[in-house]
C-alpha cells in the first residue's frame, strides 16, 4: 500500500472518529455541568446551614448570658455580696456582644430581623429592670428592690426572652433541615445525572477506542513507511557527509602539497636568483671606483634590498611549509613560531612544551592549530598574554592555547568563521577532538586532544 493509500484510509477513519468524538465531548461537558450545578447548590446549602447553626448558637449563648446575669443580680440582691456583681457585669457585656452577633446574622432576612427586634427590646427591658433593682439595693431602698424582686415582672421578661429566642432557634432549625433536604436532593440528582452521562460517555469511549485502534494500525504502517524513508535519507546524508569530509581532507592535503611545492620552488628558483644577484652585486662592488659616492650608495641600497628580499622569501617559505618542523621537530618548531609571533605582534607568549611522539601529519596539524590560534589572537582577541602548552600522555597528546583577551560567545560563531571551522576539521581529520571555551571579557581556551600512533 502506498503512502497515498494510507493517507486516504486515515482520512476516512478520521471522519468516522469525528462522529463518536462529539458524543464523548458532549458527555464530558454534561458531566461537568451536572457536577458544577450540584456542587454549587450543595455549597450554598452548606453555607446556609452553617449560617443557621451560627444563628442558633448565638441565640443559645444569649439565653445563657441572660441567665448568668439574672443569677448574679439575684445573688447580690439577696446577700449583698459584691462578688456576685462580677459574673453579672461579664454576662451583661456578653449579652451586648451576642445581640450584635445576632443582628449581623439577621441582616439579610426581614422576617427574622423583625423577630430579633422584639427580642432585643425584651432583653433591654430585662436589663433595665435588673439594673434598677441593683441601683435601689445600693441606695438602701429595701422595700423598692424587694418589691421588684418578688413581683412577676422579672419572670415575665425572662419568659418573653425565652419565647422569642426559641422562636428564632426553631426557625433556624427549620432552615437547617430544609437545606439538608436540598443537599440530599442535589446529591440524588447528581447521582442520576452522572450515571446517565457516564453510560453515554462509556459508549462513546468504546466507539472511540475501536476507531482509535484502527487509526493506530494505519498510523503504525505509515510510521514504518516514513521510518524506511527516513533511514534511506539518513543514509544519503551520511554518504554525502562522508564524501564532503573526504573532499575537504583531500583539498586540505592538496593545499599542503601545493604549499610544499611552492615553498620548494621559491627556495630553489627564487633563492638561487636572489643569491646570484647578491653575488653579482658583490663583484660589482669590488670593481667600481669607491671615489664615486653615488654608485657606492646605490650598490649598498641594492644589497640591502636583496637581503630584505631573501628574508621575505624565508618568511614566506616558513609560512607555506615550516622547514623547522621537518628539520628540528615539533617542539623546536613551536618555540620558533611562538617567539616570532611574540616579536611581531608585541604579545607576551609563554610556552610549556613536552616532546610527544606523533606522526608527521599530526605534527603538522598541531603546528597549523597553534599558528591559526595565534593569528586569530593577534587579529581579534586584544590579548596581552598567551600560554601555549603541549603535554604527552600514554594514549594521546593534549594541546592548549589560552589567552587573556576579549573572548567571545562560541554559540554566536557563524558559518563564515572559516578559521575555527578549519581548525576543527584538521583535528577531527586526525582522529582528535577540538574544544573551544570562551565568554565575553574572559579570554579564550582552545584545547585539542590528538591520538598517538599505535
mmCIF file of N, CA and C in Angstrom, residues 197-307:
data_model
loop_
_atom_site.group_PDB
_atom_site.id
_atom_site.type_symbol
_atom_site.label_atom_id
_atom_site.label_comp_id
_atom_site.label_asym_id
_atom_site.label_seq_id
_atom_site.Cartn_x
_atom_site.Cartn_y
_atom_site.Cartn_z
ATOM 1 N N UNK A 197 -24.902 10.127 32.234
ATOM 2 C CA UNK A 197 -23.851 10.685 31.380
ATOM 3 C C UNK A 197 -22.671 9.734 31.290
ATOM 4 N N UNK A 198 -22.373 9.030 32.391
ATOM 5 C CA UNK A 198 -21.273 8.072 32.358
ATOM 6 C C UNK A 198 -21.551 6.939 31.382
ATOM 7 N N UNK A 199 -22.794 6.475 31.362
ATOM 8 C CA UNK A 199 -23.152 5.423 30.404
ATOM 9 C C UNK A 199 -22.972 5.913 28.974
ATOM 10 N N UNK A 200 -23.433 7.141 28.709
ATOM 11 C CA UNK A 200 -23.249 7.705 27.356
ATOM 12 C C UNK A 200 -21.762 7.860 27.043
ATOM 13 N N UNK A 201 -21.011 8.363 28.026
ATOM 14 C CA UNK A 201 -19.585 8.552 27.797
ATOM 15 C C UNK A 201 -18.852 7.246 27.562
ATOM 16 N N UNK A 202 -19.224 6.204 28.308
ATOM 17 C CA UNK A 202 -18.578 4.909 28.095
ATOM 18 C C UNK A 202 -18.861 4.353 26.715
ATOM 19 N N UNK A 203 -20.107 4.533 26.260
ATOM 20 C CA UNK A 203 -20.451 4.078 24.912
ATOM 21 C C UNK A 203 -19.639 4.823 23.863
ATOM 22 N N UNK A 204 -19.593 6.148 24.022
ATOM 23 C CA UNK A 204 -18.815 6.944 23.064
ATOM 24 C C UNK A 204 -17.337 6.590 23.147
ATOM 25 N N UNK A 205 -16.863 6.337 24.371
ATOM 26 C CA UNK A 205 -15.460 5.996 24.534
ATOM 27 C C UNK A 205 -15.136 4.647 23.903
ATOM 28 N N UNK A 206 -16.069 3.710 24.017
ATOM 29 C CA UNK A 206 -15.867 2.414 23.386
ATOM 30 C C UNK A 206 -15.768 2.567 21.872
ATOM 31 N N UNK A 207 -16.683 3.363 21.303
ATOM 32 C CA UNK A 207 -16.614 3.614 19.862
ATOM 33 C C UNK A 207 -15.309 4.293 19.489
ATOM 34 N N UNK A 208 -14.901 5.228 20.328
ATOM 35 C CA UNK A 208 -13.660 5.946 20.048
ATOM 36 C C UNK A 208 -12.454 5.000 20.106
ATOM 37 N N UNK A 209 -12.441 4.092 21.078
ATOM 38 C CA UNK A 209 -11.317 3.166 21.194
ATOM 39 C C UNK A 209 -11.215 2.256 19.980
ATOM 40 N N UNK A 210 -12.370 1.794 19.504
ATOM 41 C CA UNK A 210 -12.347 0.941 18.311
ATOM 42 C C UNK A 210 -11.758 1.685 17.128
ATOM 43 N N UNK A 211 -12.232 2.906 16.932
ATOM 44 C CA UNK A 211 -11.731 3.672 15.791
ATOM 45 C C UNK A 211 -10.273 4.068 16.005
ATOM 46 N N UNK A 212 -9.913 4.375 17.274
ATOM 47 C CA UNK A 212 -8.524 4.742 17.552
ATOM 48 C C UNK A 212 -7.577 3.581 17.289
ATOM 49 N N UNK A 213 -8.038 2.367 17.603
ATOM 50 C CA UNK A 213 -7.191 1.203 17.345
ATOM 51 C C UNK A 213 -6.942 1.043 15.853
ATOM 52 N N UNK A 214 -8.006 1.234 15.065
ATOM 53 C CA UNK A 214 -7.831 1.138 13.613
ATOM 54 C C UNK A 214 -6.882 2.224 13.125
ATOM 55 N N UNK A 215 -7.075 3.437 13.644
ATOM 56 C CA UNK A 215 -6.179 4.527 13.253
ATOM 57 C C UNK A 215 -4.748 4.260 13.683
ATOM 58 N N UNK A 216 -4.588 3.628 14.828
ATOM 59 C CA UNK A 216 -3.241 3.310 15.292
ATOM 60 C C UNK A 216 -2.557 2.324 14.364
ATOM 61 N N UNK A 217 -3.307 1.350 13.902
ATOM 62 C CA UNK A 217 -2.732 0.394 12.961
ATOM 63 C C UNK A 217 -2.309 1.085 11.672
ATOM 64 N N UNK A 218 -3.200 1.955 11.158
ATOM 65 C CA UNK A 218 -2.846 2.694 9.942
ATOM 66 C C UNK A 218 -1.648 3.583 10.203
ATOM 67 N N UNK A 219 -1.658 4.246 11.384
ATOM 68 C CA UNK A 219 -0.536 5.125 11.720
ATOM 69 C C UNK A 219 0.768 4.346 11.827
ATOM 70 N N UNK A 220 0.698 3.127 12.390
ATOM 71 C CA UNK A 220 1.896 2.315 12.508
ATOM 72 C C UNK A 220 2.452 1.961 11.131
ATOM 73 N N UNK A 221 1.533 1.634 10.212
ATOM 74 C CA UNK A 221 2.005 1.330 8.851
ATOM 75 C C UNK A 221 2.637 2.563 8.213
ATOM 76 N N UNK A 222 2.024 3.717 8.451
ATOM 77 C CA UNK A 222 2.613 4.941 7.907
ATOM 78 C C UNK A 222 3.970 5.230 8.557
ATOM 79 N N UNK A 223 4.061 4.971 9.870
ATOM 80 C CA UNK A 223 5.330 5.182 10.545
ATOM 81 C C UNK A 223 6.407 4.275 9.981
ATOM 82 N N UNK A 224 6.030 3.038 9.656
ATOM 83 C CA UNK A 224 7.008 2.121 9.065
ATOM 84 C C UNK A 224 7.499 2.655 7.720
ATOM 85 N N UNK A 225 6.532 3.165 6.920
ATOM 86 C CA UNK A 225 6.907 3.722 5.618
ATOM 87 C C UNK A 225 7.811 4.930 5.809
ATOM 88 N N UNK A 226 7.425 5.817 6.748
ATOM 89 C CA UNK A 226 8.227 7.012 6.989
ATOM 90 C C UNK A 226 9.589 6.668 7.576
ATOM 91 N N UNK A 227 9.623 5.651 8.452
ATOM 92 C CA UNK A 227 10.900 5.232 9.034
ATOM 93 C C UNK A 227 11.836 4.701 7.961
ATOM 94 N N UNK A 228 11.277 3.921 7.044
ATOM 95 C CA UNK A 228 12.093 3.413 5.933
ATOM 96 C C UNK A 228 12.618 4.570 5.089
ATOM 97 N N UNK A 229 11.754 5.546 4.830
ATOM 98 C CA UNK A 229 12.170 6.691 4.032
ATOM 99 C C UNK A 229 13.209 7.517 4.781
ATOM 100 N N UNK A 230 12.998 7.666 6.101
ATOM 101 C CA UNK A 230 13.964 8.430 6.885
ATOM 102 C C UNK A 230 15.329 7.741 6.900
ATOM 103 N N UNK A 231 15.342 6.412 7.056
ATOM 104 C CA UNK A 231 16.613 5.692 7.042
ATOM 105 C C UNK A 231 17.317 5.843 5.697
ATOM 106 N N UNK A 232 16.506 5.821 4.626
ATOM 107 C CA UNK A 232 17.110 6.000 3.306
ATOM 108 C C UNK A 232 17.736 7.389 3.165
ATOM 109 N N UNK A 233 16.994 8.401 3.620
ATOM 110 C CA UNK A 233 17.508 9.769 3.531
ATOM 111 C C UNK A 233 18.717 9.968 4.447
ATOM 112 N N UNK A 234 18.674 9.360 5.641
ATOM 113 C CA UNK A 234 19.828 9.473 6.530
ATOM 114 C C UNK A 234 21.053 8.806 5.929
ATOM 115 N N UNK A 235 20.835 7.673 5.256
ATOM 116 C CA UNK A 235 21.946 7.022 4.576
ATOM 117 C C UNK A 235 22.552 7.916 3.509
ATOM 118 N N UNK A 236 21.660 8.584 2.741
ATOM 119 C CA UNK A 236 22.159 9.513 1.720
ATOM 120 C C UNK A 236 22.928 10.662 2.352
ATOM 121 N N UNK A 237 22.386 11.173 3.481
ATOM 122 C CA UNK A 237 23.075 12.276 4.156
ATOM 123 C C UNK A 237 24.446 11.829 4.664
ATOM 124 N N UNK A 238 24.495 10.615 5.250
ATOM 125 C CA UNK A 238 25.790 10.119 5.733
ATOM 126 C C UNK A 238 26.777 9.964 4.579
ATOM 127 N N UNK A 239 26.285 9.451 3.473
ATOM 128 C CA UNK A 239 27.171 9.297 2.314
ATOM 129 C C UNK A 239 27.679 10.650 1.831
ATOM 130 N N UNK A 240 26.742 11.617 1.739
ATOM 131 C CA UNK A 240 27.148 12.950 1.278
ATOM 132 C C UNK A 240 28.113 13.597 2.276
ATOM 133 N N UNK A 241 27.838 13.405 3.594
ATOM 134 C CA UNK A 241 28.713 13.996 4.609
ATOM 135 C C UNK A 241 30.102 13.373 4.549
ATOM 136 N N UNK A 242 30.140 12.047 4.432
ATOM 137 C CA UNK A 242 31.435 11.379 4.328
ATOM 138 C C UNK A 242 32.180 11.828 3.080
ATOM 139 N N UNK A 243 31.424 11.965 1.986
ATOM 140 C CA UNK A 243 32.045 12.402 0.734
ATOM 141 C C UNK A 243 32.596 13.816 0.864
ATOM 142 N N UNK A 244 31.812 14.713 1.513
ATOM 143 C CA UNK A 244 32.281 16.088 1.708
ATOM 144 C C UNK A 244 33.477 16.137 2.645
ATOM 145 N N UNK A 245 33.448 15.289 3.697
ATOM 146 C CA UNK A 245 34.584 15.261 4.609
ATOM 147 C C UNK A 245 35.846 14.775 3.907
ATOM 148 N N UNK A 246 35.682 13.736 3.090
ATOM 149 C CA UNK A 246 36.830 13.250 2.324
ATOM 150 C C UNK A 246 37.334 14.309 1.350
ATOM 151 N N UNK A 247 36.371 15.014 0.732
ATOM 152 C CA UNK A 247 36.770 16.063 -0.203
ATOM 153 C C UNK A 247 37.505 17.176 0.530
ATOM 154 N N UNK A 248 36.996 17.565 1.725
ATOM 155 C CA UNK A 248 37.667 18.620 2.486
ATOM 156 C C UNK A 248 39.067 18.180 2.897
ATOM 157 N N UNK A 249 39.189 16.918 3.326
ATOM 158 C CA UNK A 249 40.517 16.411 3.702
ATOM 159 C C UNK A 249 41.442 16.385 2.491
ATOM 160 N N UNK A 250 40.879 15.974 1.358
ATOM 161 C CA UNK A 250 41.690 15.938 0.130
ATOM 162 C C UNK A 250 42.137 17.337 -0.259
ATOM 163 N N UNK A 251 41.207 18.305 -0.202
ATOM 164 C CA UNK A 251 41.564 19.677 -0.552
ATOM 165 C C UNK A 251 42.604 20.232 0.413
ATOM 166 N N UNK A 252 42.465 19.855 1.679
ATOM 167 C CA UNK A 252 43.451 20.304 2.663
ATOM 168 C C UNK A 252 44.825 19.724 2.368
ATOM 169 N N UNK A 253 44.829 18.433 2.029
ATOM 170 C CA UNK A 253 46.098 17.796 1.687
ATOM 171 C C UNK A 253 46.687 18.401 0.414
ATOM 172 N N UNK A 254 45.803 18.644 -0.583
ATOM 173 C CA UNK A 254 46.268 19.271 -1.826
ATOM 174 C C UNK A 254 46.860 20.644 -1.526
ATOM 175 N N UNK A 255 46.155 21.372 -0.595
ATOM 176 C CA UNK A 255 46.649 22.700 -0.225
ATOM 177 C C UNK A 255 48.023 22.614 0.405
ATOM 178 N N UNK A 256 48.218 21.644 1.315
ATOM 179 C CA UNK A 256 49.530 21.479 1.935
ATOM 180 C C UNK A 256 50.587 21.068 0.907
ATOM 181 N N UNK A 257 50.182 20.181 -0.036
ATOM 182 C CA UNK A 257 51.128 19.775 -1.087
ATOM 183 C C UNK A 257 51.503 20.964 -1.954
ATOM 184 N N UNK A 258 50.499 21.784 -2.307
ATOM 185 C CA UNK A 258 50.779 22.965 -3.127
ATOM 186 C C UNK A 258 51.675 23.934 -2.361
ATOM 187 N N UNK A 259 51.412 24.072 -1.068
ATOM 188 C CA UNK A 259 52.273 24.935 -0.263
ATOM 189 C C UNK A 259 53.712 24.421 -0.262
ATOM 190 N N UNK A 260 53.836 23.075 -0.082
ATOM 191 C CA UNK A 260 55.169 22.498 -0.092
ATOM 192 C C UNK A 260 55.865 22.677 -1.428
ATOM 193 N N UNK A 261 55.093 22.467 -2.517
ATOM 194 C CA UNK A 261 55.678 22.641 -3.856
ATOM 195 C C UNK A 261 56.102 24.086 -4.066
ATOM 196 N N UNK A 262 55.208 25.029 -3.685
ATOM 197 C CA UNK A 262 55.533 26.443 -3.857
ATOM 198 C C UNK A 262 56.718 26.836 -2.988
ATOM 199 N N UNK A 263 56.787 26.293 -1.780
ATOM 200 C CA UNK A 263 57.922 26.596 -0.911
ATOM 201 C C UNK A 263 59.222 26.096 -1.515
ATOM 202 N N UNK A 264 59.192 24.895 -2.093
ATOM 203 C CA UNK A 264 60.404 24.370 -2.739
ATOM 204 C C UNK A 264 60.800 25.214 -3.948
ATOM 205 N N UNK A 265 59.797 25.603 -4.754
ATOM 206 C CA UNK A 265 60.094 26.427 -5.920
ATOM 207 C C UNK A 265 60.703 27.761 -5.513
ATOM 208 N N UNK A 266 60.097 28.370 -4.465
ATOM 209 C CA UNK A 266 60.650 29.643 -4.005
ATOM 210 C C UNK A 266 62.058 29.459 -3.473
ATOM 211 N N UNK A 267 62.249 28.355 -2.742
ATOM 212 C CA UNK A 267 63.581 28.120 -2.169
ATOM 213 C C UNK A 267 64.602 27.844 -3.257
ATOM 214 N N UNK A 268 64.213 27.019 -4.236
ATOM 215 C CA UNK A 268 65.187 26.625 -5.262
ATOM 216 C C UNK A 268 65.371 27.729 -6.301
ATOM 217 N N UNK A 269 64.266 28.160 -6.910
ATOM 218 C CA UNK A 269 64.367 29.090 -8.029
ATOM 219 C C UNK A 269 64.621 30.527 -7.556
ATOM 220 N N UNK A 270 63.672 31.038 -6.738
ATOM 221 C CA UNK A 270 63.831 32.422 -6.295
ATOM 222 C C UNK A 270 65.053 32.581 -5.412
ATOM 223 N N UNK A 271 65.327 31.563 -4.580
ATOM 224 C CA UNK A 271 66.510 31.653 -3.724
ATOM 225 C C UNK A 271 67.785 31.722 -4.558
ATOM 226 N N UNK A 272 67.831 30.892 -5.616
ATOM 227 C CA UNK A 272 69.008 30.914 -6.480
ATOM 228 C C UNK A 272 69.158 32.261 -7.162
ATOM 229 N N UNK A 273 68.046 32.822 -7.655
ATOM 230 C CA UNK A 273 68.106 34.124 -8.336
ATOM 231 C C UNK A 273 68.582 35.219 -7.388
ATOM 232 N N UNK A 274 68.016 35.241 -6.174
ATOM 233 C CA UNK A 274 68.405 36.274 -5.226
ATOM 234 C C UNK A 274 69.864 36.111 -4.807
ATOM 235 N N UNK A 275 70.289 34.883 -4.596
ATOM 236 C CA UNK A 275 71.690 34.640 -4.222
ATOM 237 C C UNK A 275 72.634 35.050 -5.349
ATOM 238 N N UNK A 276 72.244 34.714 -6.589
ATOM 239 C CA UNK A 276 73.074 35.090 -7.743
ATOM 240 C C UNK A 276 73.167 36.598 -7.872
ATOM 241 N N UNK A 277 72.015 37.265 -7.672
ATOM 242 C CA UNK A 277 72.029 38.725 -7.758
ATOM 243 C C UNK A 277 72.903 39.324 -6.672
ATOM 244 N N UNK A 278 72.883 38.769 -5.487
ATOM 245 C CA UNK A 278 73.710 39.280 -4.398
ATOM 246 C C UNK A 278 75.190 39.087 -4.696
ATOM 247 N N UNK A 279 75.535 37.931 -5.332
ATOM 248 C CA UNK A 279 76.929 37.699 -5.719
ATOM 249 C C UNK A 279 77.376 38.687 -6.783
ATOM 250 N N UNK A 280 76.458 38.980 -7.739
ATOM 251 C CA UNK A 280 76.797 39.967 -8.780
ATOM 252 C C UNK A 280 77.014 41.336 -8.172
ATOM 253 N N UNK A 281 76.212 41.686 -7.206
ATOM 254 C CA UNK A 281 76.402 42.981 -6.544
ATOM 255 C C UNK A 281 77.754 43.013 -5.841
ATOM 256 N N UNK A 282 78.136 41.861 -5.235
ATOM 257 C CA UNK A 282 79.434 41.820 -4.554
ATOM 258 C C UNK A 282 80.582 41.984 -5.539
ATOM 259 N N UNK A 283 80.452 41.378 -6.763
ATOM 260 C CA UNK A 283 81.504 41.521 -7.785
ATOM 261 C C UNK A 283 81.585 42.952 -8.253
ATOM 262 N N UNK A 284 80.410 43.568 -8.506
ATOM 263 C CA UNK A 284 80.396 44.968 -8.963
ATOM 264 C C UNK A 284 80.996 45.883 -7.911
ATOM 265 N N UNK A 285 80.703 45.590 -6.647
ATOM 266 C CA UNK A 285 81.198 46.433 -5.570
ATOM 267 C C UNK A 285 82.721 46.407 -5.522
ATOM 268 N N UNK A 286 83.340 45.242 -5.895
ATOM 269 C CA UNK A 286 84.805 45.129 -5.841
ATOM 270 C C UNK A 286 85.476 45.810 -7.035
ATOM 271 N N UNK A 287 84.732 46.095 -8.090
ATOM 272 C CA UNK A 287 85.312 46.643 -9.315
ATOM 273 C C UNK A 287 85.016 48.114 -9.524
ATOM 274 N N UNK A 288 84.128 48.687 -8.765
ATOM 275 C CA UNK A 288 83.761 50.081 -9.008
ATOM 276 C C UNK A 288 84.740 50.993 -8.314
ATOM 277 N N UNK A 289 84.662 52.219 -8.721
ATOM 278 C CA UNK A 289 85.521 53.240 -8.137
ATOM 279 C C UNK A 289 84.875 53.721 -6.842
ATOM 280 N N UNK A 290 85.564 53.493 -5.757
ATOM 281 C CA UNK A 290 84.999 53.855 -4.464
ATOM 282 C C UNK A 290 84.979 55.350 -4.254
ATOM 283 N N UNK A 291 85.627 56.071 -5.192
ATOM 284 C CA UNK A 291 85.590 57.517 -5.070
ATOM 285 C C UNK A 291 84.266 58.096 -5.535
ATOM 286 N N UNK A 292 83.447 57.249 -6.222
ATOM 287 C CA UNK A 292 82.119 57.721 -6.686
ATOM 288 C C UNK A 292 81.103 57.385 -5.616
ATOM 289 N N UNK A 293 80.734 58.342 -4.753
ATOM 290 C CA UNK A 293 79.834 58.031 -3.633
ATOM 291 C C UNK A 293 78.441 57.636 -4.079
ATOM 292 N N UNK A 294 77.937 58.191 -5.167
ATOM 293 C CA UNK A 294 76.570 57.850 -5.597
ATOM 294 C C UNK A 294 76.468 56.376 -5.957
ATOM 295 N N UNK A 295 77.466 55.878 -6.683
ATOM 296 C CA UNK A 295 77.421 54.475 -7.101
ATOM 297 C C UNK A 295 77.537 53.557 -5.890
ATOM 298 N N UNK A 296 78.438 53.876 -4.971
ATOM 299 C CA UNK A 296 78.601 53.047 -3.769
ATOM 300 C C UNK A 296 77.310 53.013 -2.950
ATOM 301 N N UNK A 297 76.667 54.213 -2.859
ATOM 302 C CA UNK A 297 75.404 54.264 -2.118
ATOM 303 C C UNK A 297 74.340 53.423 -2.790
ATOM 304 N N UNK A 298 74.297 53.489 -4.124
ATOM 305 C CA UNK A 298 73.319 52.683 -4.866
ATOM 306 C C UNK A 298 73.561 51.187 -4.652
ATOM 307 N N UNK A 299 74.825 50.777 -4.709
ATOM 308 C CA UNK A 299 75.129 49.358 -4.507
ATOM 309 C C UNK A 299 74.774 48.903 -3.086
ATOM 310 N N UNK A 300 75.014 49.783 -2.123
ATOM 311 C CA UNK A 300 74.660 49.433 -0.734
ATOM 312 C C UNK A 300 73.153 49.254 -0.582
ATOM 313 N N UNK A 301 72.420 50.199 -1.209
ATOM 314 C CA UNK A 301 70.961 50.100 -1.134
ATOM 315 C C UNK A 301 70.462 48.837 -1.843
ATOM 316 N N UNK A 302 71.088 48.514 -2.988
ATOM 317 C CA UNK A 302 70.698 47.311 -3.723
ATOM 318 C C UNK A 302 70.995 46.064 -2.899
ATOM 319 N N UNK A 303 72.120 46.041 -2.196
ATOM 320 C CA UNK A 303 72.479 44.891 -1.356
ATOM 321 C C UNK A 303 71.476 44.726 -0.206
ATOM 322 N N UNK A 304 71.094 45.871 0.410
ATOM 323 C CA UNK A 304 70.106 45.797 1.491
ATOM 324 C C UNK A 304 68.754 45.315 0.975
ATOM 325 N N UNK A 305 68.389 45.760 -0.250
ATOM 326 C CA UNK A 305 67.114 45.311 -0.831
ATOM 327 C C UNK A 305 67.135 43.813 -1.082
ATOM 328 N N UNK A 306 68.268 43.316 -1.587
ATOM 329 C CA UNK A 306 68.377 41.877 -1.827
ATOM 330 C C UNK A 306 68.299 41.097 -0.509
ATOM 331 N N UNK A 307 68.931 41.630 0.549
ATOM 332 C CA UNK A 307 68.845 40.966 1.848
ATOM 333 C C UNK A 307 67.399 40.925 2.360
#
